[in-house]
PDB file of C-alpha atoms in Angstrom:
ATOM      1  CA  MET A  22     110.678  94.374  63.778  1.00 67.00           C
ATOM      2  CA  THR A  23     108.520  92.108  65.903  1.00 81.00           C
ATOM      3  CA  VAL A  24     109.468  88.663  67.127  1.00 93.00           C
ATOM      4  CA  GLU A  25     106.599  86.216  66.835  1.00 94.00           C
ATOM      5  CA  VAL A  26     105.803  82.968  68.621  1.00 97.00           C
ATOM      6  CA  GLY A  27     107.108  80.101  66.490  1.00 96.00           C
ATOM      7  CA  GLY A  28     109.891  82.226  65.007  1.00 96.00           C
ATOM      8  CA  SER A  29     113.584  82.165  65.774  1.00 97.00           C
ATOM      9  CA  ALA A  30     114.777  84.395  68.578  1.00 98.00           C
ATOM     10  CA  PRO A  31     117.271  86.968  67.269  1.00 98.00           C
ATOM     11  CA  ASP A  32     120.734  86.221  68.617  1.00 98.00           C
ATOM     12  CA  PHE A  33     122.638  88.927  70.461  1.00 98.00           C
ATOM     13  CA  GLU A  34     125.679  89.458  72.624  1.00 98.00           C
ATOM     14  CA  LEU A  35     125.664  91.985  75.477  1.00 98.00           C
ATOM     15  CA  LYS A  36     127.744  92.484  78.612  1.00 98.00           C
ATOM     16  CA  ASP A  37     126.348  91.524  81.993  1.00 98.00           C
ATOM     17  CA  GLN A  38     126.691  93.434  85.259  1.00 98.00           C
ATOM     18  CA  HIS A  39     130.270  92.143  85.627  1.00 97.00           C
ATOM     19  CA  GLY A  40     131.383  93.013  82.095  1.00 97.00           C
ATOM     20  CA  THR A  41     131.182  89.404  80.884  1.00 98.00           C
ATOM     21  CA  PRO A  42     129.774  88.960  77.375  1.00 98.00           C
ATOM     22  CA  VAL A  43     126.586  86.869  77.290  1.00 98.00           C
ATOM     23  CA  LYS A  44     125.326  85.461  74.004  1.00 98.00           C
ATOM     24  CA  LEU A  45     121.795  84.084  73.637  1.00 98.00           C
ATOM     25  CA  SER A  46     123.009  81.326  71.318  1.00 97.00           C
ATOM     26  CA  ASP A  47     125.346  80.035  74.066  1.00 96.00           C
ATOM     27  CA  PHE A  48     122.250  78.504  75.709  1.00 97.00           C
ATOM     28  CA  ARG A  49     121.032  76.764  72.541  1.00 97.00           C
ATOM     29  CA  GLY A  50     120.752  73.020  73.075  1.00 97.00           C
ATOM     30  CA  LYS A  51     121.364  73.476  76.815  1.00 96.00           C
ATOM     31  CA  LYS A  52     118.630  75.556  78.479  1.00 96.00           C
ATOM     32  CA  ASP A  53     115.302  77.184  77.860  1.00 96.00           C
ATOM     33  CA  VAL A  54     115.580  80.956  78.270  1.00 97.00           C
ATOM     34  CA  VAL A  55     113.241  83.466  79.889  1.00 96.00           C
ATOM     35  CA  LEU A  56     114.268  86.752  78.283  1.00 98.00           C
ATOM     36  CA  VAL A  57     112.950  89.681  80.318  1.00 98.00           C
ATOM     37  CA  PHE A  58     113.165  93.246  79.009  1.00 98.00           C
ATOM     38  CA  TYR A  59     112.522  95.955  81.594  1.00 97.00           C
ATOM     39  CA  PRO A  60     112.557  99.771  81.481  1.00 97.00           C
ATOM     40  CA  LEU A  61     115.045 100.859  84.175  1.00 96.00           C
ATOM     41  CA  ALA A  62     117.024  99.518  87.103  1.00 96.00           C
ATOM     42  CA  PHE A  63     116.177 100.816  90.578  1.00 96.00           C
ATOM     43  CA  SER A  64     112.568 101.632  89.618  1.00 94.00           C
ATOM     44  CA  GLY A  65     109.769 100.256  91.809  1.00 94.00           C
ATOM     45  CA  ILE A  66     107.956  97.960  89.377  1.00 95.00           C
ATOM     46  CA  CYS A  67     111.187  96.646  87.809  1.00 96.00           C
ATOM     47  CA  THR A  68     112.646  95.879  91.239  1.00 96.00           C
ATOM     48  CA  SER A  69     109.446  94.121  92.292  1.00 95.00           C
ATOM     49  CA  GLU A  70     109.296  92.036  89.100  1.00 95.00           C
ATOM     50  CA  LEU A  71     112.933  90.953  89.178  1.00 96.00           C
ATOM     51  CA  CYS A  72     112.833  90.218  92.923  1.00 96.00           C
ATOM     52  CA  THR A  73     109.844  87.961  92.249  1.00 95.00           C
ATOM     53  CA  ILE A  74     111.822  86.196  89.516  1.00 93.00           C
ATOM     54  CA  ARG A  75     114.812  85.890  91.889  1.00 94.00           C
ATOM     55  CA  ASP A  76     112.623  84.393  94.611  1.00 94.00           C
ATOM     56  CA  GLU A  77     110.627  82.120  92.290  1.00 90.00           C
ATOM     57  CA  LEU A  78     113.502  80.948  90.094  1.00 81.00           C
ATOM     58  CA  PRO A  79     113.464  77.369  91.434  1.00 80.00           C
ATOM     59  CA  THR A  80     109.799  77.035  90.419  1.00 80.00           C
ATOM     60  CA  LEU A  81     110.550  78.310  86.908  1.00 82.00           C
ATOM     61  CA  GLY A  82     112.348  75.146  85.852  1.00 79.00           C
ATOM     62  CA  GLY A  83     115.478  75.210  87.979  1.00 78.00           C
ATOM     63  CA  ASP A  84     118.711  74.317  86.200  1.00 85.00           C
ATOM     64  CA  ASP A  85     116.942  73.789  82.857  1.00 91.00           C
ATOM     65  CA  VAL A  86     115.967  77.471  82.610  1.00 94.00           C
ATOM     66  CA  GLN A  87     118.163  80.542  82.255  1.00 96.00           C
ATOM     67  CA  VAL A  88     116.708  83.948  83.099  1.00 96.00           C
ATOM     68  CA  ILE A  89     118.285  86.845  81.228  1.00 98.00           C
ATOM     69  CA  ALA A  90     117.184  90.399  82.042  1.00 98.00           C
ATOM     70  CA  ILE A  91     117.910  93.331  79.700  1.00 98.00           C
ATOM     71  CA  SER A  92     117.552  97.109  79.960  1.00 98.00           C
ATOM     72  CA  VAL A  93     119.242 100.180  78.503  1.00 97.00           C
ATOM     73  CA  ASP A  94     120.984 100.881  81.829  1.00 97.00           C
ATOM     74  CA  SER A  95     124.774 100.810  81.961  1.00 97.00           C
ATOM     75  CA  MET A  96     126.751  97.813  83.165  1.00 97.00           C
ATOM     76  CA  PHE A  97     127.714  99.855  86.253  1.00 97.00           C
ATOM     77  CA  ALA A  98     124.092 100.611  87.189  1.00 97.00           C
ATOM     78  CA  HIS A  99     123.295  96.920  86.736  1.00 98.00           C
ATOM     79  CA  ARG A 100     126.187  95.904  88.977  1.00 98.00           C
ATOM     80  CA  ALA A 101     125.092  98.230  91.804  1.00 98.00           C
ATOM     81  CA  TRP A 102     121.440  97.176  91.477  1.00 98.00           C
ATOM     82  CA  GLY A 103     122.279  93.469  91.145  1.00 97.00           C
ATOM     83  CA  GLU A 104     124.432  93.547  94.275  1.00 97.00           C
ATOM     84  CA  GLN A 105     121.804  95.494  96.216  1.00 97.00           C
ATOM     85  CA  GLU A 106     119.018  93.066  95.273  1.00 97.00           C
ATOM     86  CA  LYS A 107     121.184  89.905  95.160  1.00 97.00           C
ATOM     87  CA  TYR A 108     120.237  88.983  91.593  1.00 96.00           C
ATOM     88  CA  GLU A 109     122.058  85.814  90.492  1.00 93.00           C
ATOM     89  CA  PHE A 110     120.946  85.927  86.844  1.00 96.00           C
ATOM     90  CA  PRO A 111     122.597  88.129  84.208  1.00 97.00           C
ATOM     91  CA  LEU A 112     121.481  91.748  83.923  1.00 98.00           C
ATOM     92  CA  LEU A 113     122.489  92.740  80.403  1.00 98.00           C
ATOM     93  CA  SER A 114     123.203  96.270  79.249  1.00 98.00           C
ATOM     94  CA  ASP A 115     121.534  97.278  75.967  1.00 98.00           C
ATOM     95  CA  PHE A 116     123.186 100.674  76.406  1.00 96.00           C
ATOM     96  CA  TRP A 117     124.978 101.046  73.081  1.00 93.00           C
ATOM     97  CA  PRO A 118     123.888 101.022  70.374  1.00 94.00           C
ATOM     98  CA  HIS A 119     121.078 102.324  72.540  1.00 96.00           C
ATOM     99  CA  GLY A 120     118.249  99.773  72.783  1.00 97.00           C
ATOM    100  CA  ALA A 121     119.351  97.810  69.693  1.00 97.00           C
ATOM    101  CA  VAL A 122     118.491  94.384  71.141  1.00 98.00           C
ATOM    102  CA  ALA A 123     115.140  95.587  72.531  1.00 98.00           C
ATOM    103  CA  GLU A 124     114.413  97.064  69.113  1.00 97.00           C
ATOM    104  CA  SER A 125     115.251  93.757  67.392  1.00 97.00           C
ATOM    105  CA  TYR A 126     112.619  92.094  69.619  1.00 97.00           C
ATOM    106  CA  GLY A 127     110.062  94.854  68.966  1.00 96.00           C
ATOM    107  CA  VAL A 128     109.961  96.082  72.578  1.00 97.00           C
ATOM    108  CA  PHE A 129     111.850  99.391  72.374  1.00 97.00           C
ATOM    109  CA  ASP A 130     109.974 102.640  72.985  1.00 96.00           C
ATOM    110  CA  GLY A 131     111.910 105.141  70.876  1.00 95.00           C
ATOM    111  CA  GLU A 132     110.133 108.155  72.330  1.00 96.00           C
ATOM    112  CA  LYS A 133     111.077 107.264  75.904  1.00 96.00           C
ATOM    113  CA  GLY A 134     114.420 105.689  74.976  1.00 96.00           C
ATOM    114  CA  LEU A 135     113.865 102.435  76.872  1.00 96.00           C
ATOM    115  CA  ALA A 136     112.440  98.944  76.637  1.00 96.00           C
ATOM    116  CA  THR A 137     108.844  98.154  77.455  1.00 96.00           C
ATOM    117  CA  ARG A 138     108.012  95.158  79.649  1.00 96.00           C
ATOM    118  CA  GLY A 139     108.512  92.398  77.085  1.00 97.00           C
ATOM    119  CA  THR A 140     109.134  88.768  78.010  1.00 97.00           C
ATOM    120  CA  PHE A 141     110.012  85.926  75.650  1.00 97.00           C
ATOM    121  CA  VAL A 142     110.225  82.225  76.529  1.00 97.00           C
ATOM    122  CA  ILE A 143     112.729  80.657  74.152  1.00 97.00           C
ATOM    123  CA  ASP A 144     113.179  76.891  73.900  1.00 97.00           C
ATOM    124  CA  LYS A 145     116.469  75.009  73.661  1.00 97.00           C
ATOM    125  CA  GLN A 146     116.326  75.173  69.857  1.00 97.00           C
ATOM    126  CA  GLY A 147     116.133  78.983  69.903  1.00 97.00           C
ATOM    127  CA  VAL A 148     112.435  79.165  68.988  1.00 98.00           C
ATOM    128  CA  VAL A 149     110.142  81.673  70.719  1.00 98.00           C
ATOM    129  CA  ARG A 150     107.389  79.635  72.379  1.00 97.00           C
ATOM    130  CA  TRP A 151     105.601  82.393  74.324  1.00 97.00           C
ATOM    131  CA  LYS A 152     105.717  86.151  74.642  1.00 97.00           C
ATOM    132  CA  VAL A 153     103.992  88.984  76.422  1.00 96.00           C
ATOM    133  CA  GLU A 154     104.433  92.738  76.273  1.00 94.00           C
ATOM    134  CA  ASN A 155     103.041  95.007  78.934  1.00 93.00           C
ATOM    135  CA  ALA A 156     102.961  98.782  79.002  1.00 89.00           C
ATOM    136  CA  ILE A 157     105.680 100.390  81.117  1.00 91.00           C
ATOM    137  CA  PRO A 158     103.502 100.906  84.224  1.00 91.00           C
ATOM    138  CA  ASP A 159     101.978  97.390  84.125  1.00 94.00           C
ATOM    139  CA  ALA A 160     103.795  94.585  85.955  1.00 93.00           C
ATOM    140  CA  ARG A 161     103.862  91.086  84.451  1.00 94.00           C
ATOM    141  CA  ASP A 162     102.421  87.973  86.083  1.00 93.00           C
ATOM    142  CA  ILE A 163     105.097  85.376  86.874  1.00 92.00           C
ATOM    143  CA  SER A 164     102.507  82.592  86.920  1.00 91.00           C
ATOM    144  CA  GLU A 165     102.248  83.085  83.149  1.00 93.00           C
ATOM    145  CA  TYR A 166     106.009  82.403  82.803  1.00 90.00           C
ATOM    146  CA  ARG A 167     105.582  79.228  84.845  1.00 90.00           C
ATOM    147  CA  LYS A 168     102.689  78.082  82.644  1.00 92.00           C
ATOM    148  CA  ALA A 169     104.620  78.764  79.416  1.00 92.00           C
ATOM    149  CA  LEU A 170     107.686  76.890  80.683  1.00 92.00           C
ATOM    150  CA  ALA A 171     105.544  73.922  81.814  1.00 90.00           C
ATOM    151  CA  GLU A 172     104.261  73.604  78.244  1.00 91.00           C
ATOM    152  CA  LEU A 173     107.852  73.108  77.028  1.00 88.00           C
ATOM    153  CA  SER A 174     108.349  70.041  79.229  1.00 75.00           C
TER     154      SER A 174
END
C-alpha cells in the first residue's frame, strides 16, 4: 500500500519511548504532523537527521506542529537513544507486528526488515499534504519540511 498526497493518512497507535500509547488521530483538529520514518536508532544518518529536527523544531511551526518519529526499534532502544540525544518528540516503536505501520505507509523494506526514510506532512484534518521517500543511505533535507509546512499556513 502507498499513501498518496491528498489522501487520508492511515491512523495508528504505537508506544513511545516511555511506553505511552500515541495515536495519530489524537492530533486531528489540533496540530499538523510531520511523520518521520527512519531505519534504526543509534545509526549515523538517523541520529544526524533527528538531531537536526530537534534543533530546528521551532522553525518547523512551533506549537502548531507535532513531530512523530517511527522505526522498528524497541521502546527500550528508543528510550536510551532519546535520552542520549535529548529528543523531546515521540519516538514510536513499530516493533510488533514488525513494521506494520511503515508498511501501511508504503515505506517498509521487507528484505531488510526496516523502514526506509519516508516523511509525511499531515494537516490538521488528517490529509497527507506532502511526502518524500529517500533510500536508506540518503539523508532528507529539512528545508523541504519547512517549505511543505509553510504551504499549510
